[in-house]
Coordinates of C-alpha atoms and ligand atoms in Angstrom, one line a residue:
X170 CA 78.6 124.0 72.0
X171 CA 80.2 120.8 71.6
X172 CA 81.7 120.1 75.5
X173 CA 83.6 116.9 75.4
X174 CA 82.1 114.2 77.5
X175 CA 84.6 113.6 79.9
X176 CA 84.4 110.8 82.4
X177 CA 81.0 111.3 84.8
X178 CA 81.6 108.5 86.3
X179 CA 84.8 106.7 86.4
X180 CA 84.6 102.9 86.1
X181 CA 86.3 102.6 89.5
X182 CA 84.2 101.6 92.6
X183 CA 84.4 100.9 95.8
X184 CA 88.0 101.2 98.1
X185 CA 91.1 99.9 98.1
X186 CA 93.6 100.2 100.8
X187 CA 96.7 101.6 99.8
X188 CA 100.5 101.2 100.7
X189 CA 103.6 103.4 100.0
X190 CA 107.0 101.9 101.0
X191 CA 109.2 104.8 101.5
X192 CA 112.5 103.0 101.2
X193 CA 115.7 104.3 102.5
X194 CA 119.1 104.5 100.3
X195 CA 122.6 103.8 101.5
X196 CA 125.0 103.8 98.8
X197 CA 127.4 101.2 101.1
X198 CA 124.6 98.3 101.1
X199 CA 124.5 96.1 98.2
X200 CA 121.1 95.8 95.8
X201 CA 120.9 92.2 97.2
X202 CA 121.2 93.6 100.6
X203 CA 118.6 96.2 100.3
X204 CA 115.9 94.0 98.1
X205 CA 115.6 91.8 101.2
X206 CA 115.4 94.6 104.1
X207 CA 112.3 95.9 101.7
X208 CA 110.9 92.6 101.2
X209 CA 110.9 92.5 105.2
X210 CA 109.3 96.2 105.0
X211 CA 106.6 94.8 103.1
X212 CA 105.6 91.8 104.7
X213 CA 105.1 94.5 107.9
X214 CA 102.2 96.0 105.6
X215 CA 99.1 95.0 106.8
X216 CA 95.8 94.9 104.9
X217 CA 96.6 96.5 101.8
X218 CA 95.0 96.0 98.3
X219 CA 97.9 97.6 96.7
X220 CA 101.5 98.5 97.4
X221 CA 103.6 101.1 95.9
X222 CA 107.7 101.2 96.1
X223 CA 109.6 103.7 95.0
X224 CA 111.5 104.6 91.4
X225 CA 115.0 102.6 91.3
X226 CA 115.4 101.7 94.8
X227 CA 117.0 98.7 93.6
X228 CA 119.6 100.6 91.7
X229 CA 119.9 104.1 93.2
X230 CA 118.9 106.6 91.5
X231 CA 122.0 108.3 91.4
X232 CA 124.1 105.5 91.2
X233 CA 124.9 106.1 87.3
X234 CA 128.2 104.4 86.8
X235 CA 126.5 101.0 88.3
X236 CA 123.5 100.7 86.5
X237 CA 124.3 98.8 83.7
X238 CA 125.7 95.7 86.0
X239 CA 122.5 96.0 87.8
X240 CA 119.8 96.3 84.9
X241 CA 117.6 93.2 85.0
X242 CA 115.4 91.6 82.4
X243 CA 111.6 91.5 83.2
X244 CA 112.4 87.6 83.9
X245 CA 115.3 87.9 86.4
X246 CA 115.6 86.6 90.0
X247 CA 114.9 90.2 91.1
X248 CA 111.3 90.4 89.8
X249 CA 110.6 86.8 90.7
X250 CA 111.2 87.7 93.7
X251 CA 108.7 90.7 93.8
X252 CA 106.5 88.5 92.1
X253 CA 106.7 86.0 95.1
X254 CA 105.7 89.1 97.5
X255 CA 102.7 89.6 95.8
X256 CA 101.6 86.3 95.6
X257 CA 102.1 85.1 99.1
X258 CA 100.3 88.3 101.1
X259 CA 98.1 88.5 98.1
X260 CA 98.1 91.8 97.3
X261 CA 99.2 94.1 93.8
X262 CA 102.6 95.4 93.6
X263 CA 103.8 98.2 91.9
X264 CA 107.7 97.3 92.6
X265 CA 108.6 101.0 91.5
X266 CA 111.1 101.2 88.9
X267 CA 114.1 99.2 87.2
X268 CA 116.6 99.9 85.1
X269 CA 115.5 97.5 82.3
X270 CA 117.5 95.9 79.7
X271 CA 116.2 92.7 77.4
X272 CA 119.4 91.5 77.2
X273 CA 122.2 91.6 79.9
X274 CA 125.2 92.7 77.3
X275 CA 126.8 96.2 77.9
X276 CA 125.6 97.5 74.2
X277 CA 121.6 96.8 75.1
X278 CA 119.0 99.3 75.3
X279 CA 117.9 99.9 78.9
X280 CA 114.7 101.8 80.2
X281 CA 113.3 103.2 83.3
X282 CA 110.8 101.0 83.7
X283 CA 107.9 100.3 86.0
X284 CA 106.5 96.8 87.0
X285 CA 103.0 96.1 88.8
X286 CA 102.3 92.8 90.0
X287 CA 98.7 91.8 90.4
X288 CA 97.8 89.6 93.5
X289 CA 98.6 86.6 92.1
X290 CA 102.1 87.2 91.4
X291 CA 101.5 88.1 87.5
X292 CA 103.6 90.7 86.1
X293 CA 100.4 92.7 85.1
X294 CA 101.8 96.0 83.3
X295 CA 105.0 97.7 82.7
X296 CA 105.4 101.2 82.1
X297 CA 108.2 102.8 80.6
X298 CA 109.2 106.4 82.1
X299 CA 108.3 108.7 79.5
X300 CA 110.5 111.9 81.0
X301 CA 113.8 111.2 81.9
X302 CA 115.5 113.6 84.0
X303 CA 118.7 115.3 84.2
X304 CA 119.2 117.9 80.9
X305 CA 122.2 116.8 79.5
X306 CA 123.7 114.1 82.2
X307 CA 122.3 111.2 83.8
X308 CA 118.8 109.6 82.7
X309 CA 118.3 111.1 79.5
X310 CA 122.4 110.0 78.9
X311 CA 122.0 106.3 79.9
X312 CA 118.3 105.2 79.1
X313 CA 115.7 105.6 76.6
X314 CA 112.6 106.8 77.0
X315 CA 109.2 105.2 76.7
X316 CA 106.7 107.0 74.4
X317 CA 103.6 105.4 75.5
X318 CA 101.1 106.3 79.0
X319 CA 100.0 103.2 80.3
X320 CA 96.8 102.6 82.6
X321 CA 95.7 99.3 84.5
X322 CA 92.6 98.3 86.3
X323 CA 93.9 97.5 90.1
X324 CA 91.1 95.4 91.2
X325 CA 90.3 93.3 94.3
X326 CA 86.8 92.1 95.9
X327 CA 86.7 95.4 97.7
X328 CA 87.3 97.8 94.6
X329 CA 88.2 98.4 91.5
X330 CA 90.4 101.6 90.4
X331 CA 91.6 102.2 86.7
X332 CA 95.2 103.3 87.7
X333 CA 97.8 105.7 85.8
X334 CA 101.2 104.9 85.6
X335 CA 104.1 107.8 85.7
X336 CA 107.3 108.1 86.9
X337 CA 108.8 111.0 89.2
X338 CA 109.9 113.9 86.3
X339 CA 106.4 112.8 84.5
X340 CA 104.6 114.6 87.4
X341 CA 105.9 117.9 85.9
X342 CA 104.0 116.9 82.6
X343 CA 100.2 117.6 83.8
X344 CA 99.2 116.4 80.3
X345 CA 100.4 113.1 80.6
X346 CA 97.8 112.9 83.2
X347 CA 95.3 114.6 81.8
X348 CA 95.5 112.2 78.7
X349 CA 95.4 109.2 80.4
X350 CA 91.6 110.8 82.0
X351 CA 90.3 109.4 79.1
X352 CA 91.2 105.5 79.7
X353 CA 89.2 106.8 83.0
X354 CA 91.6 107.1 85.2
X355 CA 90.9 107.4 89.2
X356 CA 94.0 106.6 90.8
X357 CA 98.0 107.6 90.0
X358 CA 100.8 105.7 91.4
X359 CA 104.1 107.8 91.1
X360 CA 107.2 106.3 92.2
X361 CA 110.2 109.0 92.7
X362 CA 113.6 109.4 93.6
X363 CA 113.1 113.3 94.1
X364 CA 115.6 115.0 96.4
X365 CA 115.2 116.9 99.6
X366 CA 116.2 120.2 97.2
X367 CA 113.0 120.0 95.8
X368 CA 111.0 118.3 97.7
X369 CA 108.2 121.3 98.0
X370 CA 107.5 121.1 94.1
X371 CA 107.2 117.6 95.0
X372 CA 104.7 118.0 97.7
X373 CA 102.4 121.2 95.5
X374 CA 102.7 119.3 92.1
X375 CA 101.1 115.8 93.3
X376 CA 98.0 117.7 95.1
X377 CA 97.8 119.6 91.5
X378 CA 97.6 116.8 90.1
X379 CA 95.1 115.5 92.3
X380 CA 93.1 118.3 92.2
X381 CA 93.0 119.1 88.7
X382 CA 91.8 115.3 87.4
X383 CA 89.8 115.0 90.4
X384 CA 91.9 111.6 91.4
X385 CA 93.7 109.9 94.0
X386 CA 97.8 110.3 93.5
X387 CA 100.1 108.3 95.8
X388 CA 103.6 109.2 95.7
X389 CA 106.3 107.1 96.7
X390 CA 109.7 108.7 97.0
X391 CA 113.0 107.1 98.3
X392 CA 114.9 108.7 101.4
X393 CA 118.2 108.1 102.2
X394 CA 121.8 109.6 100.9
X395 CA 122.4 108.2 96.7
X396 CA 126.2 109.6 96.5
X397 CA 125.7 113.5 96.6
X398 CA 122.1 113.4 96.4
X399 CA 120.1 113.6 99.5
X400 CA 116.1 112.1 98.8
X401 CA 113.3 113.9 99.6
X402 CA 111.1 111.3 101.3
X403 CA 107.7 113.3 101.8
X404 CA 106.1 110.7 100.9
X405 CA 102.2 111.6 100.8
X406 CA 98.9 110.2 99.4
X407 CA 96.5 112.5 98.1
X408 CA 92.7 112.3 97.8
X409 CA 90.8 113.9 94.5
X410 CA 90.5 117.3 96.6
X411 CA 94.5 117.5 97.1
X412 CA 93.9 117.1 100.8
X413 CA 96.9 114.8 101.9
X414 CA 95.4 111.8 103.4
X415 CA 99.4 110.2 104.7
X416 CA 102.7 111.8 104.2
X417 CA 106.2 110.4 105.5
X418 CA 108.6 112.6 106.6
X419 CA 112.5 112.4 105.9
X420 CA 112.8 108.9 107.4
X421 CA 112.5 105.6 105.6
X422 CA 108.7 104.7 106.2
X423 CA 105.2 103.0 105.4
X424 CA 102.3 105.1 104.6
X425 CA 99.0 103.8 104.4
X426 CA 95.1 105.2 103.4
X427 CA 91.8 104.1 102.3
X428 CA 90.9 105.4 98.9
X429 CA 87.4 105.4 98.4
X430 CA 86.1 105.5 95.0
X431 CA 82.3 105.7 95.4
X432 CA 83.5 109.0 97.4
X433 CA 85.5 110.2 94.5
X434 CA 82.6 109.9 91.7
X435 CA 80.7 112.1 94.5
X436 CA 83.4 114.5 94.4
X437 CA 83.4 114.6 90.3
X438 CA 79.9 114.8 90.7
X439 CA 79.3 117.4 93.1
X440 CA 81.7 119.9 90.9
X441 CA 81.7 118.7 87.6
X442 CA 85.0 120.6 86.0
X443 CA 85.6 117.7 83.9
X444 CA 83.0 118.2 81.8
X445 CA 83.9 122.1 81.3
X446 CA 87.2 120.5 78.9
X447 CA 87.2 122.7 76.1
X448 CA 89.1 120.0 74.2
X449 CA 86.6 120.9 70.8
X450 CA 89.0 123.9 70.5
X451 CA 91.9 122.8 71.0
X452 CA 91.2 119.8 68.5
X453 CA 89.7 123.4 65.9
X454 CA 92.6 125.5 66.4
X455 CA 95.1 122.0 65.1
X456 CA 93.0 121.3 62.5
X457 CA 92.4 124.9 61.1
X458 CA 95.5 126.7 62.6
X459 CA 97.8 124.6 61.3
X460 CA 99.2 124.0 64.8
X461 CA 99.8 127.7 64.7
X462 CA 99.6 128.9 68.3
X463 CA 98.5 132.8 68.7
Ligands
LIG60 N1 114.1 110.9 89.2 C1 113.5 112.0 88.8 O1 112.8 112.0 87.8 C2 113.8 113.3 89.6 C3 112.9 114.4 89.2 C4 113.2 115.7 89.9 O2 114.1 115.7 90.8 C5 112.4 116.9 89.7 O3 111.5 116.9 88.8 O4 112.7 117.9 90.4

């Protein structure tokens, strides 16, 4: 039978120390206002290889009618400034997300779109958020959507973890995850903007996805009031056996763990599900079936 050969043994190794910057939203303090209290958040963080802020906490995720004077270009002040952040405490930013245009006219395309810095201050990878939420209003009404998952290799002198990118909805797509397993993928970074209402699909889904791709998920989610939305916070960091290794609370917060990545490949090792993929039929049934599903 022809098993697919799934990933054995990831090429990640050894730990990294992880940060998630649960940032808090008030709808009466200005984008300016709120990138320098989390630029003073981070520069609290101690120690960490990587750290993770949440989706549109420039913008507010709720904050439809003012995103299109706020989308920035992937060379504006804004993401210098990240891009100083890294550099100077020398360690890989995911900034979250930003609504992205290329140019700053009101008829441009804009995108929900994720930045990681490496520790040197380059602008390593983008990822554009593949789900947009909201049916028939908001996201899916304002933004385009990317159509391509995106991994990176986060890698310092202590480890080396090949890291998915997704964006809060896309953590409803266990798919998108499971497709991006074969770039080898160890480690998902999910920035959110998820609200308090569902904040316990928030907290089940990321240990799923943990659990099921036998990887570590950290989830950073904003707090805080976006006009009638109240965030979810929660927070939480997740190890490849969907125990939950930090979690915030409501509050606006810093979360912090250890990911080890020798420990994971013990875990894949130890109960080897990946390698029990039945991909072959699924790859049969579209080739013979037409796409016909029984
Ligand atoms: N910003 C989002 O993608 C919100 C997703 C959400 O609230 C949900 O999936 O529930």
């Amino acid at each position: 039978m022809n098993r697919m050969k799934v990933w054995d043994s990831s090429p990640s190794s050894g730990q990294l120390e992880v940060a998630a910057v649960q940032v808090k939203f008030d709808s009466a303090e200005s984008p300016e206002g709120r990138i320098s209290r989390v630029e003073d958040l981070m520069s609290d963080v101690v120690d960490a290889d990587l750290i993770v802020l949440p989706e549109l906490w420039f913008h507010g995720a709720f904050s439809f009618d003012s995103w299109r004077q706020n989308a920035v270009t992937l060379d504006s002040s804004v993401l210098s400034r990240l891009s100083k952040v890294a550099r100077d405490q020398e360690v890989w930013l995911h900034a979250g997300s930003f609504v992205q245009t290329v140019h700053t006219n009101s008829d441009s395309d804009m995108w929900n779109t994720s930045v990681l810095f490496d520790a040197s201050g380059t602008q390593h990878t983008t990822y554009k958020k593949i789900h947009r939420f909201g049916f028939t209003e908001g996201e899916p009404t304002l933004v385009e959507a990317g159509d391509e998952p995106v991994t990176a290799v986060v890698q310092t002198d202590t480890g080396t973890a090949v890291t998915g990118l997704t964006t809060c909805y896309d953590l409803r797509f266990p798919e998108l995850y499971r497709y991006m397993l074969k770039a080898g993928t160890a480690l998902h970074v999910v920035p959110a903007a998820w609200p308090l209402s569902r904040v316990p699909h928030w907290e089940v889904l990321g240990r799923a996805r943990a659990i099921e791709n036998q990887a570590y998920v950290v989830q950073c989610n904003m707090a805080g009031m976006d006009h009638q939305t109240e965030y979810g916070g929660h927070s939480q960091i997740v190890d490849p056996n969907g125990e939950i290794l930090a979690q915030a609370g409501v509050e606006e917060a810093v979360i912090q763990a250890r990911l080890d990545f020798d420990r994971l490949a013990e875990v894949r090792r130890s109960f080897p599900v990946l390698q029990d993929q039945r991909a072959d039929i699924w790859s049969i049934r579209d080739q013979s079936m037409g796409n016909v599903i029984k």
